[in-house]
């Protein structure tokens, strides 16, 4: 992540930069608001600005707003600068960080402002198949349309494609079309010349140009205004862009990855998305399945997040208990991997024993659980579960498929009716609901 530090930070620049670099950030320094603005106008991919609270925070933020430059700003100052802190927040700073800088706080701010961790973790065959396709198509320059529900990993897959392409040494630039106000999106993408509009006091390089040679991720493309879609289409087709107020087009060599969690075909039918643009983007289409449909990812991802957040919070690494695993596997994960990540982050902080047990797992929507389904030909792998869990699931699933007829179920399971009855009695004592049946 690219961090811009503006000002002397009360002599704490060295410490703050060191912390940021240790957390995987890249740091650029500017000693004044004007220099900072110049750096951002040049199209350097700054993701977060830290400004000394004694500088003119208002000027920086209002210039960024006027010049339609979209970047998060946090103010830093010595803890007793409270009136300055309040002023900075009023001017539009996202956070106030007291000095001397606290590594945890800076780490948390950096992590919140971006996602520094790009490791793509998987254990499921379905994910492996998508990944294989992604790897195969990565080297081509064709546009990619990545679809999938919210939180399935579209951004992390986009980075994977970029990292596996010939463009990997160049910029990966992401623009979230839904997060940026419509009026700003055009200048964000294409930039502008000095004087293009009232606030345009200097030339600004847009993301398209910035990503030239590299990859531009257009996140949530379905939210892009239809008139801007026309300009995007031209940029892709002609490989040139027009800066707002510019006299001549500028050649670009930018690979596009677009994501959408809406069905773009439907958007085309509704008239909110241009069909020609859809065809242009859809040269290569990849769909990332919902997390519930790739169950073998759940435990490996959960363990990955336990490790990540144990490290971040300097807590000992703990294992996931069998009951906790079962809970995770039975949940439908409406928020997909992002929800799993948040759940495991919370669990790491909540767990008290030497394991992360089911008490630490707080699900957002505890009713969203799988109902036992009849056994299938292609049963998912049960790696990571205990024999007792698998056995119980098999027995209950079989009973369900026989409408709770115990005799038929015992035959299907290859066990005696007596063994089955004993098992059911045990499950009942453990609190499972065992319906009785008319026969058997
Ligand atoms: N396979 C994976 N391995 C490791 N982390 C993952 C994986 N998939 C998703 N994540 C993590 O889950 C979170 C959500 O992923 P990401 O932002 O890529 O999803 P998205 O599909 O772009 O979501 P949205 O639709 O909300 O934009 C991120 O923090 C990401 O790092
Ligand atoms: Mg995303």
PDB file of C-alpha atoms and ligand atoms in Angstrom, residues 115 151 153-156 176 217 219-220 259 338, ligand 2:
ATOM      1  CA  UNK A 115      -6.069  -4.936   2.065  1.00  0.00           C
ATOM      2  CA  UNK A 151     -17.249 -11.066  -0.361  1.00  0.00           C
ATOM      3  CA  UNK A 153     -12.940 -12.878  -3.338  1.00  0.00           C
ATOM      4  CA  UNK A 154     -13.317 -10.984  -6.607  1.00  0.00           C
ATOM      5  CA  UNK A 155     -10.648  -8.482  -5.696  1.00  0.00           C
ATOM      6  CA  UNK A 156      -8.190 -11.070  -4.502  1.00  0.00           C
ATOM      7  CA  UNK A 176     -14.554   1.075  -7.034  1.00  0.00           C
ATOM      8  CA  UNK A 217      -9.662  -3.210 -11.795  1.00  0.00           C
ATOM      9  CA  UNK A 219     -14.948  -2.883  -9.262  1.00  0.00           C
ATOM     10  CA  UNK A 220     -18.757  -3.049  -9.341  1.00  0.00           C
ATOM     11  CA  UNK A 259     -16.202  -7.167 -11.374  1.00  0.00           C
ATOM     12  CA  UNK A 338     -15.446 -11.586   4.087  1.00  0.00           C
TER      13      UNK A 338
HETATM   14 MG1  LIG B   2     -14.529  -6.171  -4.109  1.00  0.00          MG
END
